[in-house]
Amino acid sequence: NETGTVTITADPNNGAAGPELDLGGGAGTPIDLVFNSGNYSTPQTVTVTSTAEDEDPGTGNRAATITHTTDSSADGDYEGAVVDSVAVTVLEDDCGFWSYSQMDFNKDCYVDLVDLAEFLSEWLACTQPFETGCVNQN
C-alpha cells in the first residue's frame, strides 16, 4: 500500500485447542504486521515455534491454524480485507525414550510403507555410493 498504513494481526491461538504456537510475541499471543509506504512491498517473515510440551511422547504430528485479520488501515481499500489462514503442522519431536528410528525417514514415529518408498526412491536416485547430494544408507 503506497498511501496508508495497514496492520494485519496474526493470531496463533484463534481460541482453538491444539498445540500452543509462539509467533514471537509469547505463546498464544497475536502479533501485528505493519505495512506502510516504506515497506508495503517487502515480505515480513514470521518464525513460528511450538511451546507445547509432550505429555505423551509418540502422540504424532499435530495441526494448528494461524488466522489473520486487518484490524486497522489508513487506506479504506484494505480495511476489513480477507487474509487467508495458514495451516501449521507441529512435528512430533520424539518417539518415546529412544527417539526416531533410523529408518523413519518422514519422522512420524512409525516405520511403514511410506518410509520404505522414500528409502527406495533415494536408493534408485543415488546408484553410485557417496554421489553428491545422496545419503549413505549403510
Backbone as JSON, one array per atom type, in Angstrom:
{
  "sequence": "NETGTVTITADPNNGAAGPELDLGGGAGTPIDLVFNSGNYSTPQTVTVTSTAEDEDPGTGNRAATITHTTDSSADGDYEGAVVDSVAVTVLEDDCGFWSYSQMDFNKDCYVDLVDLAEFLSEWLACTQPFETGCVNQN",
  "N": [[0.85, -1.17, 0.0], [0.67, 2.1, -0.91], [-0.34, 4.43, 0.12], [-1.28, 4.48, 2.77], [-1.09, 3.22, 6.17], [-1.27, -0.23, 6.9], [-2.4, -2.62, 9.11], [-1.96, -5.91, 9.93], [-3.15, -8.5, 11.85], [-1.78, -11.38, 13.15], [-2.95, -14.29, 14.45], [-2.13, -16.83, 16.56], [-3.6, -18.5, 18.11], [-6.46, -18.35, 18.0], [-8.54, -19.14, 19.58], [-8.78, -21.89, 19.58], [-8.34, -25.31, 20.52], [-5.28, -27.1, 20.76], [-1.83, -27.43, 19.7], [0.17, -25.02, 21.34], [1.19, -22.06, 19.88], [3.95, -19.87, 19.22], [4.5, -16.77, 17.89], [6.41, -14.99, 18.19], [5.66, -13.1, 19.97], [5.1, -14.21, 22.36], [3.71, -17.17, 23.83], [0.76, -18.17, 22.26], [-0.02, -15.56, 21.79], [-1.26, -12.95, 19.8], [0.32, -11.23, 17.03], [1.24, -8.11, 15.48], [1.54, -7.18, 12.1], [2.89, -4.64, 10.38], [2.35, -2.66, 7.62], [3.52, -0.11, 5.52], [4.09, 2.95, 3.64], [6.82, 2.75, 3.31], [7.52, 0.05, 3.46], [5.69, -1.55, 2.12], [5.93, -3.35, -0.02], [7.65, -5.27, 0.8], [8.19, -8.49, 1.95], [7.22, -9.79, 5.16], [8.73, -11.73, 7.56], [7.64, -14.33, 9.65], [8.49, -16.2, 12.37], [7.57, -19.31, 13.49], [7.08, -21.07, 16.43], [6.56, -23.91, 18.52], [5.24, -24.19, 21.73], [4.22, -26.22, 23.07], [4.28, -28.88, 25.35], [5.26, -32.26, 25.27], [3.2, -34.46, 26.67], [2.7, -37.07, 26.37], [4.87, -38.88, 24.84], [5.3, -39.67, 21.38], [2.87, -39.03, 20.34], [2.42, -38.09, 17.85], [2.25, -35.97, 14.89], [0.8, -32.68, 15.07], [-1.92, -30.51, 14.28], [-2.35, -27.02, 13.62], [-3.71, -23.68, 13.32], [-3.1, -20.51, 11.95], [-4.65, -17.5, 12.07], [-5.63, -14.51, 10.28], [-6.31, -11.03, 10.48], [-7.33, -7.84, 9.26], [-6.9, -5.36, 11.17], [-6.69, -2.58, 11.33], [-6.57, 0.21, 9.15], [-5.27, 2.88, 7.3], [-5.98, 3.19, 4.79], [-8.84, 2.85, 3.04], [-9.26, 0.84, 1.15], [-8.14, -1.44, 2.15], [-9.17, -1.93, 4.65], [-10.68, -4.28, 6.66], [-10.07, -6.3, 4.88], [-9.91, -9.63, 3.55], [-7.76, -12.1, 4.65], [-5.96, -14.99, 3.99], [-5.92, -17.92, 6.09], [-3.24, -19.71, 7.72], [-2.17, -22.96, 7.61], [-0.58, -24.96, 10.0], [1.76, -27.46, 10.78], [2.73, -29.1, 13.59], [5.49, -30.81, 14.24], [6.12, -34.03, 15.58], [8.42, -34.32, 18.16], [9.78, -36.3, 19.37], [9.95, -39.85, 19.82], [9.18, -41.45, 22.06], [11.41, -42.93, 24.46], [13.72, -43.64, 22.95], [13.79, -42.01, 20.74], [13.65, -41.17, 17.2], [13.5, -43.86, 14.86], [16.17, -45.02, 12.81], [15.29, -45.66, 10.28], [12.97, -44.22, 9.98], [12.1, -42.2, 7.89], [10.33, -40.05, 7.31], [9.88, -39.02, 9.79], [7.62, -39.58, 11.51], [7.27, -41.2, 13.63], [6.69, -43.8, 13.04], [7.69, -46.7, 11.32], [7.01, -47.47, 8.19], [5.27, -48.3, 5.09], [5.43, -45.88, 3.73], [7.88, -44.83, 4.54], [9.54, -46.83, 3.5], [9.07, -46.46, 0.75], [10.18, -43.9, 0.43], [12.84, -44.44, 1.08], [13.5, -46.29, -1.0], [13.14, -44.63, -3.23], [15.2, -42.75, -2.84], [17.35, -44.49, -2.93], [17.2, -45.5, -5.56], [17.63, -43.15, -6.98], [20.2, -42.57, -6.31], [22.47, -44.29, -7.31], [25.19, -44.58, -7.32], [27.63, -45.0, -4.84], [28.11, -42.56, -2.31], [27.6, -40.38, -3.95], [27.25, -36.95, -4.92], [24.95, -35.12, -3.02], [23.55, -37.35, -2.24], [22.43, -39.64, 0.25], [24.2, -41.71, 2.43], [23.11, -44.88, 2.86], [23.94, -46.95, 4.46]],
  "CA": [[0.0, 0.0, 0.0], [1.52, 3.28, -1.02], [-0.98, 5.63, 0.64], [-1.59, 4.44, 4.19], [-0.6, 2.1, 6.97], [-2.17, -1.37, 7.03], [-1.97, -3.52, 10.17], [-2.55, -7.26, 9.87], [-2.9, -9.24, 13.08], [-1.65, -12.84, 13.01], [-3.38, -14.89, 15.72], [-1.76, -18.24, 16.57], [-4.46, -19.26, 19.0], [-7.78, -18.36, 17.4], [-9.49, -19.75, 20.5], [-8.91, -23.33, 19.33], [-7.45, -26.21, 21.24], [-4.22, -27.64, 19.92], [-0.51, -27.02, 20.17], [0.29, -23.58, 21.51], [2.21, -21.51, 18.99], [4.54, -18.57, 19.53], [4.88, -16.07, 16.67], [7.41, -14.01, 18.57], [5.1, -12.21, 20.99], [4.74, -15.03, 23.52], [2.85, -18.3, 23.49], [-0.65, -17.9, 22.06], [-0.26, -14.13, 21.7], [-1.26, -12.41, 18.43], [1.3, -10.18, 16.71], [0.83, -7.21, 14.4], [2.44, -6.94, 10.98], [2.54, -3.29, 9.93], [2.82, -2.31, 6.28], [3.33, 1.31, 5.25], [4.66, 3.38, 2.36], [8.23, 2.38, 3.22], [7.77, -1.4, 3.42], [4.5, -2.24, 1.63], [6.24, -4.41, -0.98], [8.66, -6.15, 1.4], [7.58, -9.54, 2.78], [7.61, -9.84, 6.57], [8.88, -13.12, 7.97], [7.2, -14.67, 11.0], [9.0, -17.5, 12.78], [6.59, -20.0, 14.32], [7.58, -22.14, 17.28], [5.54, -24.53, 19.37], [5.62, -24.24, 23.13], [3.52, -27.36, 23.67], [5.12, -29.94, 25.88], [4.72, -33.6, 25.05], [2.88, -35.21, 27.88], [2.72, -38.47, 25.97], [5.71, -39.0, 23.64], [4.79, -40.53, 20.33], [1.49, -38.66, 20.01], [2.36, -37.8, 16.43], [2.19, -34.58, 14.48], [-0.45, -32.02, 15.44], [-2.27, -29.41, 13.39], [-2.76, -25.74, 14.19], [-4.03, -22.7, 12.3], [-2.85, -19.11, 12.26], [-5.63, -16.68, 11.34], [-5.2, -13.13, 10.05], [-7.35, -10.02, 10.3], [-6.85, -6.48, 9.05], [-7.52, -4.64, 12.27], [-6.78, -1.15, 11.08], [-5.94, 0.66, 7.92], [-5.5, 4.27, 6.91], [-6.45, 3.12, 3.41], [-10.12, 2.15, 3.04], [-9.23, -0.33, 0.27], [-7.64, -2.61, 2.88], [-9.91, -2.1, 5.89], [-11.51, -5.47, 6.67], [-9.71, -7.23, 3.8], [-9.81, -11.04, 3.95], [-6.41, -12.66, 4.5], [-6.04, -16.44, 4.21], [-5.3, -18.55, 7.26], [-2.09, -20.55, 7.42], [-2.17, -24.24, 8.33], [0.74, -25.28, 10.55], [1.89, -28.8, 11.34], [3.75, -29.19, 14.64], [6.04, -32.15, 14.11], [6.49, -34.78, 16.77], [9.85, -34.12, 18.37], [10.4, -37.52, 19.87], [9.12, -41.05, 19.71], [9.49, -42.22, 23.25], [12.74, -42.83, 25.04], [14.82, -43.83, 22.0], [13.67, -41.04, 19.65], [13.26, -41.72, 15.91], [14.25, -44.97, 14.27], [17.0, -44.61, 11.67], [14.53, -45.88, 9.05], [11.78, -43.38, 9.99], [12.52, -41.1, 7.03], [9.44, -38.88, 7.39], [9.85, -38.6, 11.19], [6.28, -39.62, 12.06], [7.33, -42.17, 14.73], [6.32, -45.12, 12.55], [8.39, -47.19, 10.15], [5.94, -48.09, 7.41], [5.49, -48.32, 3.65], [5.81, -44.53, 3.28], [9.33, -44.76, 4.75], [10.16, -47.73, 2.53], [9.01, -45.8, -0.55], [11.16, -42.81, 0.43], [14.16, -45.09, 1.03], [13.7, -46.83, -2.34], [13.29, -43.5, -4.14], [16.56, -42.24, -2.63], [18.28, -45.53, -3.37], [17.17, -45.53, -7.01], [18.19, -41.9, -7.49], [21.62, -42.49, -5.95], [23.0, -45.63, -7.54], [26.62, -44.57, -7.04], [27.87, -44.66, -3.43], [28.68, -41.25, -1.95], [27.35, -39.4, -5.0], [26.9, -35.65, -4.37], [23.53, -34.97, -2.74], [22.96, -38.61, -1.83], [22.61, -40.04, 1.64], [24.72, -43.06, 2.58], [22.08, -45.65, 3.54], [24.52, -48.07, 5.23]],
  "C": [[0.89, 1.23, 0.0], [0.91, 4.5, -0.34], [-1.25, 5.61, 2.13], [-1.03, 3.21, 4.86], [-1.68, 1.03, 7.08], [-1.59, -2.28, 8.1], [-2.72, -4.83, 10.04], [-2.16, -7.97, 11.16], [-2.88, -10.73, 12.77], [-1.94, -13.44, 14.38], [-3.07, -16.39, 15.71], [-2.71, -19.11, 17.38], [-5.84, -19.44, 18.41], [-8.8, -19.07, 18.27], [-9.63, -21.25, 20.37], [-7.94, -24.12, 20.19], [-6.42, -26.76, 20.27], [-2.88, -27.19, 20.45], [-0.43, -25.5, 20.26], [1.47, -23.06, 20.7], [2.69, -20.17, 19.5], [5.03, -17.95, 18.22], [5.92, -15.0, 16.95], [6.93, -13.05, 19.65], [4.76, -12.94, 22.28], [3.74, -16.09, 23.1], [1.39, -17.89, 23.41], [-1.01, -16.44, 21.86], [-0.22, -13.66, 20.24], [-0.15, -11.37, 18.26], [0.76, -9.34, 15.56], [1.93, -7.1, 13.36], [1.99, -5.61, 10.38], [3.19, -3.03, 8.58], [2.52, -0.83, 6.05], [4.0, 1.67, 3.93], [6.12, 3.0, 2.21], [8.49, 0.89, 3.09], [6.62, -2.2, 2.8], [4.8, -3.39, 0.67], [7.3, -5.38, -0.47], [7.96, -7.21, 2.25], [8.09, -9.47, 4.22], [7.61, -11.3, 6.99], [8.42, -13.29, 9.42], [7.73, -16.07, 11.29], [8.02, -18.11, 13.78], [7.28, -21.09, 15.11], [6.43, -22.68, 18.11], [6.07, -24.59, 20.79], [4.95, -25.41, 23.84], [4.52, -28.4, 24.15], [4.45, -31.27, 25.61], [4.47, -34.26, 26.39], [2.94, -36.7, 27.6], [3.56, -38.59, 24.71], [5.12, -39.98, 22.65], [3.36, -40.21, 19.94], [1.33, -38.3, 18.55], [2.31, -36.3, 16.16], [0.83, -34.0, 14.84], [-0.67, -30.82, 14.53], [-2.67, -28.17, 14.18], [-3.04, -24.79, 13.03], [-3.71, -21.31, 12.81], [-3.82, -18.31, 11.41], [-5.12, -15.24, 11.25], [-6.42, -12.23, 9.91], [-6.67, -8.69, 10.03], [-7.57, -5.61, 10.05], [-7.68, -3.15, 11.99], [-6.07, -0.81, 9.79], [-6.28, 2.12, 7.68], [-6.02, 4.33, 5.48], [-7.71, 2.26, 3.4], [-10.16, 0.92, 2.15], [-8.82, -1.59, 1.01], [-8.37, -2.86, 4.19], [-10.84, -3.31, 5.78], [-11.21, -6.46, 5.56], [-9.55, -8.65, 4.34], [-8.4, -11.54, 3.64], [-6.51, -14.14, 4.85], [-5.38, -16.87, 5.51], [-4.12, -19.38, 6.79], [-2.17, -21.81, 8.27], [-0.74, -24.56, 8.75], [0.7, -26.71, 11.07], [3.04, -28.78, 12.34], [4.23, -30.63, 14.63], [6.37, -32.75, 15.46], [8.0, -34.65, 16.96], [10.54, -35.33, 19.01], [9.41, -38.68, 19.76], [9.42, -41.96, 20.9], [10.95, -42.06, 23.64], [13.86, -42.85, 24.01], [14.77, -42.89, 20.81], [13.3, -41.76, 18.35], [14.12, -42.92, 15.54], [15.03, -44.44, 13.08], [16.23, -44.74, 10.36], [13.23, -45.07, 8.99], [12.09, -42.09, 9.22], [11.64, -39.86, 7.13], [9.18, -38.43, 8.82], [8.43, -38.53, 11.77], [6.14, -40.66, 13.17], [6.88, -43.58, 14.33], [7.21, -45.47, 11.37], [7.36, -47.99, 9.37], [6.26, -48.02, 5.92], [5.88, -46.95, 3.09], [7.33, -44.36, 3.42], [10.08, -45.65, 3.76], [10.18, -47.09, 1.14], [10.03, -44.67, -0.64], [12.58, -43.37, 0.34], [14.46, -45.59, -0.39], [13.88, -45.71, -3.37], [14.7, -42.92, -4.05], [17.59, -43.23, -3.19], [18.35, -45.58, -4.9], [17.8, -44.28, -7.62], [19.7, -41.83, -7.27], [22.26, -43.87, -6.09], [24.5, -45.72, -7.3], [26.85, -44.2, -5.58], [28.53, -43.3, -3.29], [28.58, -40.22, -3.07], [26.89, -38.08, -4.35], [25.38, -35.55, -4.21], [22.85, -36.24, -2.3], [23.3, -38.92, -0.38], [23.13, -41.47, 1.67], [23.73, -43.86, 3.43], [22.62, -46.85, 4.3], [24.19, -47.97, 6.68]]
}
